[in-house]
């Protein structure tokens, strides 16, 4: 068994990106990320802290715009329009989840696709479905999984990949990205009748549902690759993923730890998207 070390891969990505930022700074340019946070959801605060740290490490400028949960959809859309026009801002990120009274699709629709560093607008999501070469400002968490496979020379072509979780920000885009690389892809979700029947035949199991210990040793085949995208806080305060790491590590070939697997990869892909967006906006090579 070997570890897919997200902290290491992400650290190397950030190091490379900091050189790109330095090159831009020589031309008096600096990538800037604007983050909109509504309310004070503890998970959101923790994610944002990691994103801010990565910006500081790489030299990407950071602006955080905080709103109370009383904010309206119109107010958020107006702020996004302002950021779309601001020539110093290259990336706009609206931290999810938003309160129930906000209509999230309208908020994302307002973001200029050129600044959509989360890759959540219909334009960027749609492009990603065309082919690998159109994956540009693609969603950060699934892109992080792909970057990790690239780093460890894991070729997914022809492999049986089973994704557990069908969210718009992880499961569905990850399926498209794996398909773009010629894996055979199945997406399972909360209504799947016999989850284990699917995961047992998988060469690659990617799980992103937010349920601790959902994937256990008896559910995977010997030599599988397990990518754990879940992030759950147990009652004792410990953070764990969706896979039972202790049970699985004896049986699988590769596995991501939680924490230290997909989380840091998401953050470095966000910085990659921000630097890429800034370079494109300024026609900087
Ligand atoms: N909330 C949980 N994950 C994400 C993410 O990748 N992007 C945003 N904007 N919000 C999130």
XYZ file of N, CA and C and ligand atoms in Angstrom:
866
model
N 0.836 -1.205 0.000
C 0.000 0.000 0.000
C 0.877 1.264 0.000
N 0.499 2.207 -0.809
C 1.224 3.486 -0.816
C 0.214 4.628 -0.665
N 0.740 5.697 -0.134
C -0.110 6.873 0.152
C -0.067 7.862 -1.006
N -1.235 8.337 -1.392
C -1.318 9.460 -2.331
C -1.233 10.716 -1.451
N -0.052 11.302 -1.412
C 0.253 12.337 -0.435
C -0.119 13.725 -0.966
N -1.346 14.117 -0.689
C -1.866 15.392 -1.195
C -1.082 16.582 -0.688
N -0.594 16.494 0.545
C 0.150 17.629 1.103
C 1.428 17.873 0.314
N 2.099 16.755 -0.025
C 3.367 16.863 -0.766
C 3.118 17.403 -2.181
N 2.157 16.795 -2.883
C 1.899 17.183 -4.272
C 1.432 18.641 -4.327
N 0.551 18.995 -3.400
C 0.031 20.357 -3.349
C 1.155 21.353 -3.034
N 2.041 20.988 -2.107
C 3.174 21.851 -1.748
C 4.049 22.123 -2.970
N 4.299 21.097 -3.770
C 5.137 21.272 -4.966
C 4.419 22.124 -6.009
N 3.092 21.923 -6.130
C 2.327 22.759 -7.070
C 2.393 24.230 -6.668
N 2.213 24.483 -5.362
C 2.225 25.870 -4.881
C 3.597 26.510 -5.090
N 4.629 25.707 -4.903
C 5.996 26.209 -5.120
C 6.162 26.659 -6.582
N 5.703 25.807 -7.495
C 5.792 26.150 -8.936
C 4.964 27.399 -9.255
N 3.764 27.445 -8.668
C 2.878 28.589 -8.943
C 3.454 29.889 -8.399
N 4.190 29.796 -7.277
C 4.775 31.024 -6.719
C 5.814 31.592 -7.685
N 6.468 30.733 -8.475
C 7.423 31.232 -9.486
C 6.671 31.955 -10.602
N 5.516 31.412 -10.996
C 4.702 32.094 -12.021
C 4.267 33.476 -11.519
N 3.865 33.520 -10.235
C 3.430 34.798 -9.671
C 4.603 35.790 -9.664
N 5.794 35.303 -9.314
C 6.977 36.191 -9.305
C 7.245 36.726 -10.698
N 7.120 35.859 -11.706
C 7.335 36.306 -13.094
C 6.336 37.397 -13.455
N 5.092 37.212 -13.022
C 4.077 38.234 -13.312
C 4.414 39.539 -12.602
N 4.880 39.411 -11.370
C 5.187 40.621 -10.590
C 6.287 41.456 -11.247
N 7.201 40.770 -11.965
C 8.250 41.501 -12.695
C 7.638 42.389 -13.779
N 6.450 42.013 -14.236
C 5.732 42.852 -15.219
C 4.656 43.694 -14.522
N 4.817 43.859 -13.202
C 3.894 44.674 -12.399
C 2.463 44.144 -12.436
N 2.331 42.824 -12.483
C 1.012 42.201 -12.436
C 0.960 41.308 -11.200
N -0.211 41.216 -10.590
C -0.357 40.288 -9.461
C -1.737 39.640 -9.508
N -1.777 38.307 -9.584
C -3.079 37.641 -9.548
C -3.797 37.982 -8.245
N -5.109 38.170 -8.358
C -5.879 38.474 -7.140
C -7.159 37.645 -7.098
N -7.402 37.090 -5.923
C -8.601 36.284 -5.696
C -9.536 37.032 -4.752
N -10.792 37.177 -5.135
C -11.801 37.787 -4.261
C -12.735 36.678 -3.776
N -12.892 36.595 -2.476
C -13.700 35.525 -1.881
C -14.895 36.124 -1.159
N -16.067 35.647 -1.515
C -17.294 36.118 -0.859
C -17.746 35.061 0.144
N -17.870 35.491 1.392
C -18.321 34.569 2.443
C -19.620 35.107 3.044
N -20.621 34.249 3.099
C -21.897 34.641 3.713
C -22.063 33.848 5.012
N -22.185 34.583 6.126
C -22.374 33.919 7.416
C -21.059 33.428 7.985
N -21.152 32.528 8.971
C -19.915 32.069 9.621
C -19.930 30.557 9.858
N -20.378 29.828 8.829
C -20.341 28.364 8.875
C -18.907 27.904 9.214
N -18.719 27.117 10.286
C -17.369 26.751 10.718
C -16.567 26.035 9.619
N -17.237 25.165 8.842
C -16.509 24.451 7.775
C -16.030 25.453 6.723
N -16.907 26.407 6.360
C -16.522 27.422 5.372
C -15.353 28.253 5.875
N -15.397 28.637 7.167
C -14.308 29.443 7.736
C -12.994 28.684 7.663
N -13.073 27.376 7.928
C -11.855 26.571 7.904
C -11.322 26.420 6.472
N -12.218 26.200 5.491
C -11.780 26.102 4.085
C -11.142 27.415 3.630
N -11.796 28.509 3.993
C -11.310 29.827 3.568
C -9.921 30.119 4.156
N -9.729 29.679 5.384
C -8.419 29.888 6.035
C -7.305 29.203 5.222
N -7.596 27.988 4.764
C -6.600 27.238 3.962
C -6.339 27.942 2.639
N -7.400 28.458 2.027
C -7.258 29.132 0.730
C -6.430 30.406 0.891
N -6.698 31.142 1.981
C -5.970 32.390 2.228
C -4.481 32.102 2.454
N -4.211 31.042 3.209
C -2.820 30.663 3.493
C -2.073 30.354 2.188
N -2.756 29.656 1.298
C -2.125 29.289 0.016
C -1.876 30.529 -0.846
N -2.791 31.497 -0.783
C -2.581 32.762 -1.511
C -1.347 33.459 -0.963
N -1.248 33.526 0.368
C -0.101 34.209 0.985
C 1.204 33.527 0.604
N 1.165 32.201 0.564
C 2.373 31.428 0.253
C 2.849 31.660 -1.185
N 1.904 31.870 -2.082
C 2.270 31.973 -3.497
C 2.354 33.417 -3.991
N 1.914 34.374 -3.172
C 1.953 35.777 -3.607
C 0.702 36.221 -4.350
N -0.363 35.416 -4.268
C -1.642 35.819 -4.872
C -2.344 36.772 -3.891
N -2.812 37.916 -4.390
C -3.493 38.869 -3.498
C -4.870 38.315 -3.115
N -5.312 38.659 -1.932
C -6.543 38.100 -1.363
C -7.475 39.215 -0.921
N -8.714 39.137 -1.302
C -9.716 40.063 -0.764
C -10.894 39.239 -0.282
N -11.266 39.433 0.964
C -12.416 38.684 1.498
C -13.557 39.644 1.745
N -14.728 39.291 1.214
C -15.895 40.149 1.385
C -16.904 39.353 2.210
N -17.128 39.817 3.426
C -18.011 39.102 4.359
C -19.411 39.708 4.358
N -20.411 38.847 4.348
C -21.801 39.286 4.455
C -22.471 38.537 5.593
N -23.470 39.164 6.188
C -24.272 38.451 7.186
C -25.261 37.559 6.409
N -25.887 36.625 7.082
C -26.821 35.715 6.403
C -28.087 36.445 5.936
N -28.219 37.734 6.321
C -29.387 38.510 5.877
C -29.215 39.037 4.453
N -28.054 38.845 3.852
C -27.804 39.379 2.507
C -28.795 38.778 1.495
N -29.110 39.570 0.463
C -30.047 39.063 -0.554
C -29.282 38.594 -1.797
N -29.973 37.812 -2.633
C -29.388 37.359 -3.896
C -28.966 38.568 -4.725
N -29.832 39.604 -4.787
C -29.532 40.807 -5.577
C -28.253 41.497 -5.112
N -28.085 41.564 -3.801
C -26.871 42.218 -3.269
C -25.616 41.433 -3.671
N -25.704 40.120 -3.587
C -24.542 39.294 -3.972
C -24.244 39.456 -5.456
N -25.310 39.438 -6.269
C -25.138 39.572 -7.720
C -24.517 40.942 -8.051
N -24.981 41.993 -7.346
C -24.422 43.330 -7.596
C -22.930 43.359 -7.268
N -22.550 42.723 -6.173
C -21.124 42.683 -5.786
C -20.315 41.922 -6.840
N -20.868 40.834 -7.320
C -20.156 40.041 -8.341
C -19.983 40.864 -9.613
N -21.004 41.595 -10.013
C -20.883 42.442 -11.209
C -19.758 43.465 -11.040
N -19.662 43.998 -9.830
C -18.594 44.962 -9.535
C -17.215 44.280 -9.661
N -17.099 43.078 -9.113
C -15.816 42.346 -9.180
C -15.496 41.927 -10.626
N -16.531 41.619 -11.396
C -16.319 41.270 -12.814
C -15.632 42.424 -13.539
N -16.017 43.648 -13.164
C -15.496 44.840 -13.860
C -14.133 45.266 -13.322
N -13.804 44.852 -12.117
C -12.567 45.308 -11.470
C -11.338 44.680 -12.149
N -10.515 45.510 -12.785
C -9.389 44.952 -13.562
C -8.320 44.322 -12.671
N -8.338 44.632 -11.383
C -7.320 44.053 -10.482
C -7.744 42.681 -9.948
N -9.008 42.293 -10.138
C -9.496 41.002 -9.634
C -9.537 39.985 -10.778
N -8.910 38.823 -10.551
C -8.859 37.796 -11.608
C -9.669 36.558 -11.275
N -9.924 36.357 -9.986
C -10.684 35.179 -9.569
C -11.783 35.598 -8.610
N -12.985 35.042 -8.807
C -14.109 35.315 -7.895
C -14.602 33.978 -7.360
N -14.614 33.862 -6.052
C -15.068 32.604 -5.439
C -16.165 32.909 -4.428
N -17.299 32.275 -4.598
C -18.388 32.414 -3.621
C -18.403 31.126 -2.811
N -18.057 31.239 -1.542
C -17.957 30.027 -0.716
C -19.344 29.411 -0.488
N -19.431 28.131 -0.697
C -20.677 27.390 -0.468
C -20.608 26.663 0.868
N -21.702 26.367 1.529
C -23.073 26.619 1.097
C -23.523 28.054 1.367
N -24.500 28.503 0.574
C -25.143 29.793 0.828
C -26.424 29.526 1.612
N -26.937 30.538 2.342
C -28.187 30.315 3.095
C -29.334 29.922 2.152
N -30.334 29.255 2.695
C -31.432 28.702 1.877
C -32.199 29.754 1.076
N -32.286 30.985 1.604
C -33.079 31.991 0.881
C -32.342 32.545 -0.352
N -31.067 32.206 -0.495
C -30.305 32.671 -1.669
C -30.460 31.631 -2.774
N -30.746 32.097 -3.987
C -30.855 31.166 -5.115
C -29.455 31.018 -5.745
N -28.752 29.938 -5.326
C -27.343 29.763 -5.682
C -27.078 29.817 -7.200
N -27.903 29.178 -8.061
C -27.597 29.246 -9.501
C -27.538 30.677 -10.042
N -28.386 31.563 -9.527
C -28.349 32.960 -9.992
C -27.047 33.647 -9.586
N -26.556 33.282 -8.416
C -25.303 33.877 -7.936
C -24.156 33.429 -8.841
N -24.069 32.145 -9.114
C -22.970 31.637 -9.959
C -23.078 32.135 -11.400
N -24.312 32.270 -11.861
C -24.536 32.758 -13.229
C -23.966 34.163 -13.419
N -23.892 34.913 -12.329
C -23.410 36.309 -12.425
C -21.890 36.384 -12.620
N -21.182 35.323 -12.273
C -19.705 35.367 -12.333
C -19.241 35.304 -13.786
N -18.350 36.225 -14.158
C -17.741 36.192 -15.489
C -16.958 34.869 -15.613
N -17.261 34.031 -16.616
C -16.559 32.743 -16.733
C -15.029 32.870 -16.756
N -14.520 34.001 -17.213
C -13.051 34.202 -17.231
C -12.481 34.293 -15.814
N -13.356 34.663 -14.836
C -12.910 34.824 -13.445
C -13.452 33.703 -12.548
N -14.080 32.731 -13.163
C -14.744 31.651 -12.415
C -13.729 30.576 -12.012
N -12.925 30.894 -10.985
C -11.823 30.003 -10.604
C -12.301 28.731 -9.898
N -13.554 28.692 -9.492
C -14.135 27.460 -8.933
C -14.582 26.530 -10.059
N -14.738 27.071 -11.253
C -15.189 26.259 -12.397
C -16.645 25.825 -12.285
N -17.474 26.643 -11.624
C -18.868 26.236 -11.381
C -19.872 26.858 -12.350
N -19.430 27.786 -13.201
C -20.411 28.375 -14.125
C -20.759 27.358 -15.210
N -21.950 27.534 -15.776
C -22.415 26.595 -16.802
C -21.428 26.557 -17.977
N -20.849 27.711 -18.297
C -19.918 27.790 -19.429
C -18.691 26.898 -19.200
N -18.063 27.053 -18.025
C -16.845 26.269 -17.757
C -17.153 24.789 -17.541
N -18.289 24.505 -16.889
C -18.674 23.100 -16.692
C -18.968 22.451 -18.042
N -19.666 23.192 -18.900
C -20.041 22.652 -20.205
C -18.823 22.361 -21.058
N -17.845 23.282 -21.035
C -16.632 23.093 -21.828
C -15.895 21.830 -21.423
N -15.877 21.612 -20.092
C -15.165 20.460 -19.555
C -15.720 19.135 -20.076
N -17.006 19.167 -20.443
C -17.625 17.929 -20.936
C -17.215 17.611 -22.377
N -16.574 18.565 -23.072
C -16.201 18.330 -24.470
C -15.001 17.402 -24.590
N -13.919 17.739 -23.913
C -12.726 16.887 -23.932
C -11.716 17.448 -22.942
N -10.648 16.661 -22.734
C -9.599 17.056 -21.797
C -9.033 18.435 -22.134
N -8.849 18.707 -23.430
C -8.219 19.980 -23.790
C -9.138 21.180 -23.544
N -10.392 20.938 -23.269
C -11.308 22.038 -22.942
C -11.515 22.172 -21.426
N -10.796 21.380 -20.665
C -10.887 21.506 -19.201
C -10.032 22.702 -18.808
N -10.687 23.808 -18.571
C -9.953 25.038 -18.369
C -10.729 25.746 -17.283
N -10.140 26.178 -16.243
C -10.904 26.623 -15.074
C -11.957 25.548 -14.744
N -11.471 24.355 -14.517
C -12.341 23.225 -14.154
C -12.454 23.160 -12.630
N -13.520 22.555 -12.100
C -13.698 22.493 -10.646
C -12.464 21.925 -9.927
N -12.118 22.575 -8.817
C -10.820 22.332 -8.168
C -10.698 20.961 -7.498
N -11.757 20.467 -6.877
C -11.613 19.193 -6.157
C -11.394 18.035 -7.138
N -12.240 17.880 -8.167
C -11.956 16.810 -9.123
C -10.632 17.023 -9.865
N -10.281 18.273 -10.165
C -8.999 18.516 -10.823
C -7.846 18.077 -9.921
N -8.019 18.270 -8.615
C -7.004 17.838 -7.655
C -6.786 16.331 -7.708
N -7.864 15.586 -7.896
C -7.752 14.121 -7.999
C -6.948 13.768 -9.257
N -7.252 14.440 -10.351
C -6.547 14.186 -11.615
C -5.057 14.535 -11.476
N -4.770 15.689 -10.861
C -3.364 16.104 -10.667
C -2.608 15.081 -9.820
N -3.297 14.520 -8.846
C -2.658 13.525 -7.978
C -2.337 12.264 -8.789
N -3.264 11.830 -9.629
C -3.006 10.664 -10.492
C -1.828 10.952 -11.426
N -1.799 12.152 -11.979
C -0.693 12.512 -12.890
C 0.640 12.433 -12.151
N 0.670 12.981 -10.938
C 1.912 13.023 -10.158
C 2.438 11.604 -9.893
N 1.544 10.704 -9.563
C 1.966 9.330 -9.215
C 1.926 8.388 -10.418
N 1.796 8.969 -11.620
C 1.815 8.166 -12.855
C 0.750 7.083 -12.867
N -0.407 7.405 -12.367
C -1.516 6.447 -12.385
C -2.337 6.720 -13.642
N -2.315 5.771 -14.564
C -3.040 5.936 -15.825
C -4.433 5.324 -15.653
N -5.459 6.123 -15.861
C -6.823 5.639 -15.614
C -7.440 5.005 -16.866
N -6.740 5.094 -17.991
C -7.282 4.600 -19.262
C -7.709 3.122 -19.158
N -8.930 2.857 -19.508
C -9.434 1.484 -19.497
C -9.793 0.953 -18.117
N -9.488 1.750 -17.066
C -9.766 1.291 -15.698
C -11.236 1.488 -15.360
N -11.688 0.641 -14.455
C -13.065 0.720 -13.962
C -13.080 1.707 -12.786
N -13.665 2.871 -12.998
C -13.699 3.876 -11.929
C -15.117 4.002 -11.393
N -15.266 3.872 -10.095
C -16.585 4.043 -9.484
C -16.525 5.259 -8.565
N -17.397 6.210 -8.843
C -17.473 7.428 -8.034
C -18.701 7.304 -7.141
N -18.513 7.547 -5.868
C -19.655 7.509 -4.956
C -19.961 8.953 -4.558
N -21.110 9.437 -4.988
C -21.485 10.840 -4.763
C -21.710 11.518 -6.098
N -22.884 12.155 -6.272
C -23.198 12.743 -7.581
C -23.429 14.241 -7.511
N -22.589 14.918 -6.693
C -22.762 16.370 -6.566
C -22.289 17.078 -7.834
N -22.800 18.312 -8.003
C -22.397 19.112 -9.161
C -20.957 19.588 -9.052
N -20.430 19.674 -7.816
C -19.080 20.231 -7.693
C -17.993 19.172 -7.579
N -18.360 17.917 -7.297
C -17.333 16.863 -7.238
C -17.689 15.666 -8.128
N -18.726 14.917 -7.770
C -19.004 13.642 -8.442
C -19.189 13.764 -9.945
N -20.076 14.670 -10.365
C -20.360 14.780 -11.811
C -19.149 15.278 -12.605
N -18.500 16.387 -12.182
C -17.324 16.797 -12.965
C -16.180 15.777 -12.919
N -16.015 15.084 -11.795
C -14.943 14.073 -11.734
C -15.220 12.953 -12.739
N -16.498 12.584 -12.869
C -16.867 11.543 -13.841
C -16.467 11.990 -15.250
N -16.750 13.262 -15.566
C -16.410 13.771 -16.905
C -14.897 13.750 -17.117
N -14.153 14.140 -16.110
C -12.687 14.192 -16.252
C -12.091 12.798 -16.416
N -12.625 11.833 -15.682
C -12.120 10.457 -15.815
C -12.498 9.892 -17.184
N -13.691 10.234 -17.629
C -14.145 9.794 -18.955
C -13.278 10.427 -20.053
N -12.907 11.701 -19.857
C -12.010 12.379 -20.809
C -10.668 11.659 -20.920
N -10.328 10.884 -19.877
C -9.063 10.139 -19.880
C -9.293 8.649 -20.111
N -10.464 8.338 -20.645
C -10.808 6.989 -21.108
C -10.951 5.931 -20.018
N -11.337 6.351 -18.808
C -11.726 5.358 -17.799
C -13.163 4.929 -18.106
N -13.549 3.787 -17.576
C -14.957 3.371 -17.637
C -15.579 3.835 -16.325
N -16.589 4.687 -16.421
C -17.029 5.394 -15.212
C -18.460 5.050 -14.796
N -18.620 4.787 -13.515
C -19.953 4.602 -12.920
C -20.105 5.631 -11.800
N -21.247 6.262 -11.732
C -21.513 7.147 -10.575
C -22.593 6.506 -9.707
N -22.244 6.288 -8.452
C -23.227 5.790 -7.480
C -23.635 6.945 -6.570
N -24.767 6.811 -5.936
C -25.238 7.885 -5.059
C -26.195 7.318 -4.013
N -26.842 8.208 -3.325
C -27.644 7.811 -2.171
C -28.759 6.814 -2.531
N -29.209 6.821 -3.789
C -30.277 5.909 -4.193
C -29.775 4.626 -4.856
N -28.460 4.471 -4.953
C -27.904 3.251 -5.564
C -28.298 2.047 -4.698
N -28.817 1.008 -5.359
C -29.385 -0.096 -4.561
C -28.331 -0.971 -3.897
N -27.287 -1.329 -4.637
C -26.272 -2.197 -4.035
C -24.900 -1.569 -4.266
N -24.557 -0.649 -3.371
C -23.308 0.112 -3.534
C -22.094 -0.823 -3.612
N -22.046 -1.796 -2.706
C -20.869 -2.680 -2.638
C -20.672 -3.453 -3.940
N -21.758 -3.803 -4.608
C -21.638 -4.552 -5.869
C -20.843 -3.736 -6.885
N -21.014 -2.419 -6.852
C -20.274 -1.542 -7.772
C -18.831 -1.348 -7.306
N -18.666 -0.994 -6.033
C -17.310 -0.668 -5.563
C -16.393 -1.899 -5.615
N -16.966 -3.089 -5.446
C -16.147 -4.324 -5.423
C -15.470 -4.599 -6.752
N -16.060 -4.130 -7.853
C -15.427 -4.416 -9.141
C -14.581 -3.234 -9.636
N -14.426 -2.212 -8.798
C -13.722 -1.004 -9.239
C -12.208 -1.118 -9.080
N -11.486 -0.611 -10.098
C -10.039 -0.434 -9.952
C -9.772 0.838 -9.158
N -10.668 1.807 -9.346
C -10.528 3.102 -8.663
C -11.866 3.433 -7.991
N -11.829 3.673 -6.696
C -13.044 4.103 -5.986
C -12.812 5.529 -5.499
N -13.653 6.453 -5.919
C -13.561 7.841 -5.443
C -14.827 8.116 -4.653
N -14.684 8.547 -3.423
C -15.875 8.727 -2.604
C -15.963 10.150 -2.066
N -17.141 10.756 -2.253
C -17.352 12.152 -1.846
C -18.801 12.323 -1.425
N -19.134 11.790 -0.256
C -20.518 11.928 0.199
C -20.658 12.569 1.588
N -19.594 12.571 2.380
C -19.682 13.154 3.718
C -20.290 12.198 4.733
N -19.853 10.926 4.671
C -20.356 9.923 5.610
C -19.160 9.080 6.078
N -18.781 9.255 7.325
C -17.588 8.557 7.845
C -17.747 7.049 7.719
N -16.663 6.384 7.337
C -16.614 4.914 7.250
C -17.614 4.286 6.283
N -18.035 5.021 5.267
C -18.974 4.452 4.293
C -18.306 3.325 3.490
N -17.040 3.536 3.126
C -16.338 2.532 2.314
C -15.440 1.708 3.231
N -15.759 0.420 3.306
C -15.003 -0.458 4.200
C -14.238 -1.503 3.381
N -13.349 -2.201 4.075
C -12.435 -3.146 3.433
C -13.160 -4.184 2.565
N -14.288 -4.679 3.057
C -15.029 -5.717 2.331
C -15.687 -5.180 1.055
N -15.663 -3.870 0.856
C -16.328 -3.282 -0.319
C -15.392 -3.021 -1.489
N -14.086 -3.296 -1.319
C -13.154 -3.032 -2.429
C -12.354 -4.276 -2.763
N -11.834 -4.309 -3.982
C -11.035 -5.478 -4.347
C -9.564 -5.256 -3.972
N -8.826 -6.348 -3.913
C -7.403 -6.271 -3.588
C -6.710 -5.440 -4.671
N -5.864 -4.506 -4.243
C -5.092 -3.712 -5.212
C -5.819 -2.497 -5.756
N -6.982 -2.182 -5.197
C -7.734 -1.012 -5.688
C -7.026 0.296 -5.310
N -7.474 1.362 -5.945
C -7.015 2.716 -5.599
C -8.213 3.402 -4.939
N -8.016 3.922 -3.740
C -9.137 4.581 -3.052
C -8.831 6.077 -2.872
N -9.694 6.889 -3.423
C -9.550 8.346 -3.312
C -10.677 8.855 -2.427
N -10.297 9.358 -1.271
C -11.288 9.756 -0.272
C -11.442 11.279 -0.282
N -12.585 11.722 -0.759
C -12.816 13.166 -0.894
C -13.733 13.660 0.232
N -14.120 12.751 1.113
C -14.999 13.124 2.225
C -14.225 13.865 3.303
N -14.953 14.632 4.100
C -14.328 15.374 5.210
C -15.373 15.489 6.308
N -15.194 14.696 7.362
C -16.219 14.633 8.414
C -15.586 14.862 9.786
N -16.288 15.631 10.601
C -15.823 15.825 11.981
C -16.560 14.851 12.892
N -15.792 13.996 13.567
C -16.415 13.048 14.501
C -16.756 13.769 15.809
N -17.551 13.100 16.645
C -17.956 13.717 17.913
C -16.749 14.080 18.785
N -15.665 13.299 18.641
C -14.468 13.598 19.446
C -13.609 14.706 18.831
N -14.117 15.313 17.757
C -13.402 16.436 17.126
C -12.455 16.016 16.018
N -12.198 14.700 15.895
C -11.240 14.219 14.882
C -11.834 14.338 13.471
N -10.978 14.713 12.499
C -11.434 14.806 11.110
C -11.130 13.486 10.390
N -12.116 12.939 9.729
C -11.929 11.695 8.965
C -12.630 11.844 7.607
N -12.293 10.935 6.710
C -12.919 10.948 5.395
C -14.144 10.042 5.354
N -14.470 9.558 4.161
C -15.619 8.658 3.977
C -15.186 7.195 3.925
N -13.881 6.963 3.916
C -13.371 5.591 3.809
C -12.702 5.196 5.120
N -12.823 3.929 5.461
C -12.210 3.416 6.687
C -10.733 3.124 6.399
N -9.903 4.143 6.577
C -8.488 4.069 6.190
C -7.789 2.860 6.823
N -7.986 2.677 8.111
C -7.286 1.603 8.847
C -7.592 0.231 8.253
N -8.856 -0.010 7.970
C -9.241 -1.302 7.408
C -8.761 -1.474 5.972
N -8.790 -0.394 5.211
C -8.493 -0.477 3.777
C -7.006 -0.552 3.472
N -6.174 0.050 4.335
C -4.761 0.202 3.963
C -4.063 -1.137 3.715
N -4.561 -2.202 4.337
C -3.938 -3.520 4.153
C -4.257 -4.092 2.776
N -5.334 -3.636 2.193
C -5.867 -4.305 1.010
C -5.612 -3.565 -0.312
N -5.483 -2.247 -0.229
C -5.438 -1.448 -1.461
C -4.001 -1.171 -1.906
N -3.844 -0.723 -3.161
C -2.522 -0.330 -3.658
C -2.201 1.115 -3.309
N -3.218 1.971 -3.471
C -3.044 3.401 -3.213
C -4.243 3.902 -2.434
N -3.970 4.834 -1.523
C -5.089 5.456 -0.793
C -4.704 6.882 -0.374
N -5.698 7.776 -0.364
C -5.452 9.146 0.113
C -5.761 9.200 1.600
N -4.905 9.827 2.390
C -5.246 10.032 3.804
C -6.218 11.191 3.956
N -6.922 11.241 5.056
C -7.731 12.418 5.413
C -7.419 12.721 6.872
N -6.928 13.915 7.211
C -6.596 15.002 6.281
C -5.279 14.734 5.541
N -4.962 15.580 4.579
C -3.670 15.476 3.885
C -3.744 14.793 2.536
N -4.968 14.610 2.023
C -5.128 13.988 0.699
C -5.728 14.974 -0.279
N -7.030 14.835 -0.479
C -7.697 15.678 -1.491
C -7.867 17.137 -1.069
N -7.938 17.406 0.227
C -8.154 18.788 0.708
C -7.078 19.748 0.192
N -5.795 19.453 0.488
C -4.736 20.352 0.002
C -4.687 20.441 -1.527
N -5.072 19.358 -2.205
C -5.061 19.377 -3.683
C -6.111 20.357 -4.222
N -7.275 20.395 -3.567
C -8.326 21.351 -3.975
C -7.784 22.778 -3.904
N -7.077 23.066 -2.813
C -6.565 24.420 -2.603
C -5.512 24.769 -3.668
N -4.601 23.840 -3.954
C -3.558 24.189 -4.939
C -4.154 24.321 -6.339
N -5.224 23.559 -6.631
C -5.871 23.716 -7.946
C -6.604 25.054 -8.029
N -7.107 25.545 -6.909
C -7.736 26.875 -6.900
C -6.693 27.952 -7.225
N -5.512 27.812 -6.632
C -4.450 28.795 -6.908
C -4.021 28.671 -8.373
N -3.944 27.439 -8.855
C -3.581 27.226 -10.258
C -4.602 27.932 -11.178
N -5.871 27.762 -10.887
C -6.919 28.416 -11.689
C -6.809 29.942 -11.607
N -6.499 30.446 -10.413
C -6.420 31.909 -10.240
C -5.247 32.474 -11.046
N -4.102 31.792 -10.968
C -2.923 32.258 -11.720
C -3.211 32.144 -13.223
N -3.823 31.054 -13.615
C -4.160 30.853 -15.035
C -5.131 31.935 -15.534
N -6.142 32.236 -14.714
C -7.121 33.268 -15.093
C -6.425 34.620 -15.244
N -5.529 34.924 -14.295
C -4.822 36.215 -14.332
C -3.939 36.294 -15.576
N -3.241 35.212 -15.872
C -2.360 35.208 -17.059
C -3.182 35.419 -18.326
N -4.321 34.752 -18.393
C -5.163 34.854 -19.589
C -5.710 36.266 -19.746
N -6.187 36.843 -18.626
C -6.767 38.189 -18.677
C -5.721 39.213 -19.160
N -4.467 39.037 -18.719
C -3.415 39.994 -19.097
C -2.629 39.536 -20.326
N -3.045 38.440 -20.931
C -2.312 37.887 -22.078
C -0.836 37.686 -21.727
N -0.589 37.192 -20.528
C 0.764 36.949 -20.022
C 1.111 35.479 -20.242
N 2.231 35.194 -20.857
C 2.593 33.786 -21.161
C 3.581 33.237 -20.132
N -17.737 24.553 -0.311
C -17.219 23.314 -0.214
N -16.351 23.085 -1.223
C -16.329 24.213 -1.967
C -15.617 24.579 -3.158
O -14.837 23.823 -3.748
N -15.868 25.838 -3.612
C -16.723 26.688 -3.002
N -16.903 27.899 -3.532
N -17.399 26.364 -1.912
C -17.184 25.132 -1.399
